[in-house]
């Protein structure tokens, strides 16, 4: 699964870790995160994230 980076603050979403504080379980692909999820560091929405190559 791909990692995604927040272009606003640099936070990296790692699917292996998920985002437990926001209810996103480890093993959850970025594409499977609900559309209303926001960056846990700066609060921007999913449209600000880009795939880490």
PDB file of N, CA and C in Angstrom:
ATOM      1  N   UNK A   1       0.840  -1.185   0.000  1.00  0.00           N
ATOM      2  CA  UNK A   1       0.000   0.000   0.000  1.00  0.00           C
ATOM      3  C   UNK A   1       0.886   1.250   0.000  1.00  0.00           C
ATOM      4  N   UNK A   2       0.405   2.261  -0.689  1.00  0.00           N
ATOM      5  CA  UNK A   2       1.170   3.487  -0.854  1.00  0.00           C
ATOM      6  C   UNK A   2       1.031   4.416   0.346  1.00  0.00           C
ATOM      7  N   UNK A   3       2.093   5.160   0.618  1.00  0.00           N
ATOM      8  CA  UNK A   3       2.065   6.212   1.617  1.00  0.00           C
ATOM      9  C   UNK A   3       1.662   7.500   0.921  1.00  0.00           C
ATOM     10  N   UNK A   4       1.036   8.391   1.668  1.00  0.00           N
ATOM     11  CA  UNK A   4       0.611   9.682   1.130  1.00  0.00           C
ATOM     12  C   UNK A   4       1.106  10.793   2.032  1.00  0.00           C
ATOM     13  N   UNK A   5       1.514  11.913   1.402  1.00  0.00           N
ATOM     14  CA  UNK A   5       2.071  13.046   2.138  1.00  0.00           C
ATOM     15  C   UNK A   5       1.144  14.246   2.044  1.00  0.00           C
ATOM     16  N   UNK A   6       0.954  14.929   3.177  1.00  0.00           N
ATOM     17  CA  UNK A   6       0.183  16.170   3.204  1.00  0.00           C
ATOM     18  C   UNK A   6       1.048  17.276   2.619  1.00  0.00           C
ATOM     19  N   UNK A   7       0.563  17.924   1.575  1.00  0.00           N
ATOM     20  CA  UNK A   7       1.341  18.970   0.932  1.00  0.00           C
ATOM     21  C   UNK A   7       1.326  20.264   1.745  1.00  0.00           C
ATOM     22  N   UNK A   8       0.435  20.360   2.721  1.00  0.00           N
ATOM     23  CA  UNK A   8       0.359  21.567   3.545  1.00  0.00           C
ATOM     24  C   UNK A   8       1.376  21.544   4.688  1.00  0.00           C
ATOM     25  N   UNK A   9       1.573  20.362   5.322  1.00  0.00           N
ATOM     26  CA  UNK A   9       2.440  20.324   6.505  1.00  0.00           C
ATOM     27  C   UNK A   9       3.518  19.247   6.472  1.00  0.00           C
ATOM     28  N   UNK A  10       3.420  18.311   5.529  1.00  0.00           N
ATOM     29  CA  UNK A  10       4.435  17.276   5.422  1.00  0.00           C
ATOM     30  C   UNK A  10       4.126  15.981   6.152  1.00  0.00           C
ATOM     31  N   UNK A  11       2.966  15.901   6.824  1.00  0.00           N
ATOM     32  CA  UNK A  11       2.574  14.666   7.508  1.00  0.00           C
ATOM     33  C   UNK A  11       2.512  13.517   6.500  1.00  0.00           C
ATOM     34  N   UNK A  12       3.030  12.360   6.896  1.00  0.00           N
ATOM     35  CA  UNK A  12       2.979  11.174   6.036  1.00  0.00           C
ATOM     36  C   UNK A  12       1.944  10.212   6.593  1.00  0.00           C
ATOM     37  N   UNK A  13       0.934   9.873   5.760  1.00  0.00           N
ATOM     38  CA  UNK A  13      -0.013   8.831   6.146  1.00  0.00           C
ATOM     39  C   UNK A  13       0.582   7.497   5.728  1.00  0.00           C
ATOM     40  N   UNK A  14       0.841   6.654   6.717  1.00  0.00           N
ATOM     41  CA  UNK A  14       1.400   5.317   6.477  1.00  0.00           C
ATOM     42  C   UNK A  14       0.305   4.297   6.752  1.00  0.00           C
ATOM     43  N   UNK A  15      -0.168   3.595   5.704  1.00  0.00           N
ATOM     44  CA  UNK A  15      -1.265   2.644   5.898  1.00  0.00           C
ATOM     45  C   UNK A  15      -0.933   1.543   6.896  1.00  0.00           C
ATOM     46  N   UNK A  16       0.338   1.217   7.058  1.00  0.00           N
ATOM     47  CA  UNK A  16       0.717   0.180   8.024  1.00  0.00           C
ATOM     48  C   UNK A  16       0.409   0.627   9.454  1.00  0.00           C
ATOM     49  N   UNK A  17       0.431   1.941   9.678  1.00  0.00           N
ATOM     50  CA  UNK A  17       0.157   2.491  11.011  1.00  0.00           C
ATOM     51  C   UNK A  17      -1.272   2.987  11.147  1.00  0.00           C
ATOM     52  N   UNK A  18      -1.874   3.413  10.036  1.00  0.00           N
ATOM     53  CA  UNK A  18      -3.203   3.996  10.096  1.00  0.00           C
ATOM     54  C   UNK A  18      -3.166   5.326  10.830  1.00  0.00           C
ATOM     55  N   UNK A  19      -4.297   5.719  11.385  1.00  0.00           N
ATOM     56  CA  UNK A  19      -4.415   6.930  12.203  1.00  0.00           C
ATOM     57  C   UNK A  19      -5.379   6.596  13.340  1.00  0.00           C
ATOM     58  N   UNK A  20      -4.897   5.787  14.310  1.00  0.00           N
ATOM     59  CA  UNK A  20      -5.780   5.311  15.379  1.00  0.00           C
ATOM     60  C   UNK A  20      -6.502   6.424  16.142  1.00  0.00           C
ATOM     61  N   UNK A  21      -5.860   7.584  16.299  1.00  0.00           N
ATOM     62  CA  UNK A  21      -6.496   8.696  17.019  1.00  0.00           C
ATOM     63  C   UNK A  21      -7.742   9.205  16.296  1.00  0.00           C
ATOM     64  N   UNK A  22      -7.806   8.966  14.986  1.00  0.00           N
ATOM     65  CA  UNK A  22      -8.966   9.388  14.193  1.00  0.00           C
ATOM     66  C   UNK A  22      -9.861   8.207  13.813  1.00  0.00           C
ATOM     67  N   UNK A  23      -9.587   7.036  14.389  1.00  0.00           N
ATOM     68  CA  UNK A  23     -10.409   5.870  14.125  1.00  0.00           C
ATOM     69  C   UNK A  23     -10.064   5.128  12.852  1.00  0.00           C
ATOM     70  N   UNK A  24      -8.877   5.387  12.292  1.00  0.00           N
ATOM     71  CA  UNK A  24      -8.441   4.698  11.075  1.00  0.00           C
ATOM     72  C   UNK A  24      -7.506   3.566  11.496  1.00  0.00           C
ATOM     73  N   UNK A  25      -7.943   2.346  11.305  1.00  0.00           N
ATOM     74  CA  UNK A  25      -7.195   1.178  11.764  1.00  0.00           C
ATOM     75  C   UNK A  25      -5.934   0.946  10.942  1.00  0.00           C
ATOM     76  N   UNK A  26      -4.882   0.400  11.577  1.00  0.00           N
ATOM     77  CA  UNK A  26      -3.705  -0.001  10.811  1.00  0.00           C
ATOM     78  C   UNK A  26      -4.108  -0.949   9.685  1.00  0.00           C
ATOM     79  N   UNK A  27      -3.477  -0.807   8.527  1.00  0.00           N
ATOM     80  CA  UNK A  27      -3.811  -1.637   7.378  1.00  0.00           C
ATOM     81  C   UNK A  27      -4.851  -1.012   6.460  1.00  0.00           C
ATOM     82  N   UNK A  28      -5.301   0.211   6.777  1.00  0.00           N
ATOM     83  CA  UNK A  28      -6.300   0.894   5.957  1.00  0.00           C
ATOM     84  C   UNK A  28      -5.613   1.677   4.839  1.00  0.00           C
ATOM     85  N   UNK A  29      -5.929   1.325   3.592  1.00  0.00           N
ATOM     86  CA  UNK A  29      -5.380   2.047   2.444  1.00  0.00           C
ATOM     87  C   UNK A  29      -5.907   3.479   2.436  1.00  0.00           C
ATOM     88  N   UNK A  30      -5.095   4.410   1.937  1.00  0.00           N
ATOM     89  CA  UNK A  30      -5.505   5.814   1.877  1.00  0.00           C
ATOM     90  C   UNK A  30      -6.832   5.966   1.137  1.00  0.00           C
ATOM     91  N   UNK A  31      -6.995   5.205   0.066  1.00  0.00           N
ATOM     92  CA  UNK A  31      -8.213   5.290  -0.743  1.00  0.00           C
ATOM     93  C   UNK A  31      -9.461   4.870   0.049  1.00  0.00           C
ATOM     94  N   UNK A  32      -9.263   4.080   1.109  1.00  0.00           N
ATOM     95  CA  UNK A  32     -10.387   3.575   1.896  1.00  0.00           C
ATOM     96  C   UNK A  32     -10.720   4.445   3.099  1.00  0.00           C
ATOM     97  N   UNK A  33      -9.942   5.503   3.323  1.00  0.00           N
ATOM     98  CA  UNK A  33     -10.235   6.430   4.418  1.00  0.00           C
ATOM     99  C   UNK A  33     -11.473   7.242   4.025  1.00  0.00           C
ATOM    100  N   UNK A  34     -12.397   7.476   4.975  1.00  0.00           N
ATOM    101  CA  UNK A  34     -13.578   8.287   4.647  1.00  0.00           C
ATOM    102  C   UNK A  34     -13.194   9.674   4.123  1.00  0.00           C
ATOM    103  N   UNK A  35     -14.025  10.219   3.237  1.00  0.00           N
ATOM    104  CA  UNK A  35     -13.738  11.509   2.612  1.00  0.00           C
ATOM    105  C   UNK A  35     -13.726  12.664   3.610  1.00  0.00           C
ATOM    106  N   UNK A  36     -14.347  12.484   4.773  1.00  0.00           N
ATOM    107  CA  UNK A  36     -14.374  13.574   5.752  1.00  0.00           C
ATOM    108  C   UNK A  36     -13.172  13.548   6.707  1.00  0.00           C
ATOM    109  N   UNK A  37     -12.240  12.594   6.500  1.00  0.00           N
ATOM    110  CA  UNK A  37     -11.020  12.541   7.308  1.00  0.00           C
ATOM    111  C   UNK A  37     -10.162  13.753   6.986  1.00  0.00           C
ATOM    112  N   UNK A  38      -9.471  14.269   8.005  1.00  0.00           N
ATOM    113  CA  UNK A  38      -8.566  15.402   7.809  1.00  0.00           C
ATOM    114  C   UNK A  38      -7.185  15.063   8.358  1.00  0.00           C
ATOM    115  N   UNK A  39      -6.185  15.780   7.892  1.00  0.00           N
ATOM    116  CA  UNK A  39      -4.815  15.595   8.362  1.00  0.00           C
ATOM    117  C   UNK A  39      -4.778  15.784   9.879  1.00  0.00           C
ATOM    118  N   UNK A  40      -4.211  14.819  10.608  1.00  0.00           N
ATOM    119  CA  UNK A  40      -4.187  14.933  12.071  1.00  0.00           C
ATOM    120  C   UNK A  40      -3.271  16.051  12.591  1.00  0.00           C
ATOM    121  N   UNK A  41      -2.392  16.564  11.745  1.00  0.00           N
ATOM    122  CA  UNK A  41      -1.503  17.635  12.200  1.00  0.00           C
ATOM    123  C   UNK A  41      -2.028  19.029  11.876  1.00  0.00           C
ATOM    124  N   UNK A  42      -2.530  19.216  10.652  1.00  0.00           N
ATOM    125  CA  UNK A  42      -2.919  20.578  10.263  1.00  0.00           C
ATOM    126  C   UNK A  42      -4.393  20.737   9.893  1.00  0.00           C
ATOM    127  N   UNK A  43      -5.129  19.629   9.747  1.00  0.00           N
ATOM    128  CA  UNK A  43      -6.576  19.720   9.558  1.00  0.00           C
ATOM    129  C   UNK A  43      -7.080  19.900   8.137  1.00  0.00           C
ATOM    130  N   UNK A  44      -6.194  19.825   7.132  1.00  0.00           N
ATOM    131  CA  UNK A  44      -6.670  19.946   5.753  1.00  0.00           C
ATOM    132  C   UNK A  44      -7.285  18.615   5.299  1.00  0.00           C
ATOM    133  N   UNK A  45      -8.103  18.666   4.253  1.00  0.00           N
ATOM    134  CA  UNK A  45      -8.783  17.445   3.807  1.00  0.00           C
ATOM    135  C   UNK A  45      -7.903  16.600   2.883  1.00  0.00           C
ATOM    136  N   UNK A  46      -8.452  15.459   2.469  1.00  0.00           N
ATOM    137  CA  UNK A  46      -7.692  14.474   1.680  1.00  0.00           C
ATOM    138  C   UNK A  46      -7.176  15.011   0.352  1.00  0.00           C
ATOM    139  N   UNK A  47      -7.782  16.067  -0.181  1.00  0.00           N
ATOM    140  CA  UNK A  47      -7.353  16.585  -1.479  1.00  0.00           C
ATOM    141  C   UNK A  47      -5.959  17.195  -1.413  1.00  0.00           C
ATOM    142  N   UNK A  48      -5.456  17.468  -0.215  1.00  0.00           N
ATOM    143  CA  UNK A  48      -4.127  18.050  -0.059  1.00  0.00           C
ATOM    144  C   UNK A  48      -3.029  16.983   0.002  1.00  0.00           C
ATOM    145  N   UNK A  49      -3.396  15.726  -0.095  1.00  0.00           N
ATOM    146  CA  UNK A  49      -2.417  14.644  -0.012  1.00  0.00           C
ATOM    147  C   UNK A  49      -2.028  14.157  -1.395  1.00  0.00           C
ATOM    148  N   UNK A  50      -0.744  13.815  -1.527  1.00  0.00           N
ATOM    149  CA  UNK A  50      -0.260  13.234  -2.777  1.00  0.00           C
ATOM    150  C   UNK A  50       0.536  11.978  -2.449  1.00  0.00           C
ATOM    151  N   UNK A  51       0.515  11.045  -3.393  1.00  0.00           N
ATOM    152  CA  UNK A  51       1.216   9.775  -3.214  1.00  0.00           C
ATOM    153  C   UNK A  51       2.709   9.999  -3.113  1.00  0.00           C
ATOM    154  N   UNK A  52       3.344   9.302  -2.175  1.00  0.00           N
ATOM    155  CA  UNK A  52       4.797   9.339  -2.041  1.00  0.00           C
ATOM    156  C   UNK A  52       5.367   8.320  -3.011  1.00  0.00           C
ATOM    157  N   UNK A  53       6.217   8.793  -3.920  1.00  0.00           N
ATOM    158  CA  UNK A  53       6.799   7.906  -4.934  1.00  0.00           C
ATOM    159  C   UNK A  53       8.048   7.230  -4.414  1.00  0.00           C
TER     160      UNK A  53
END
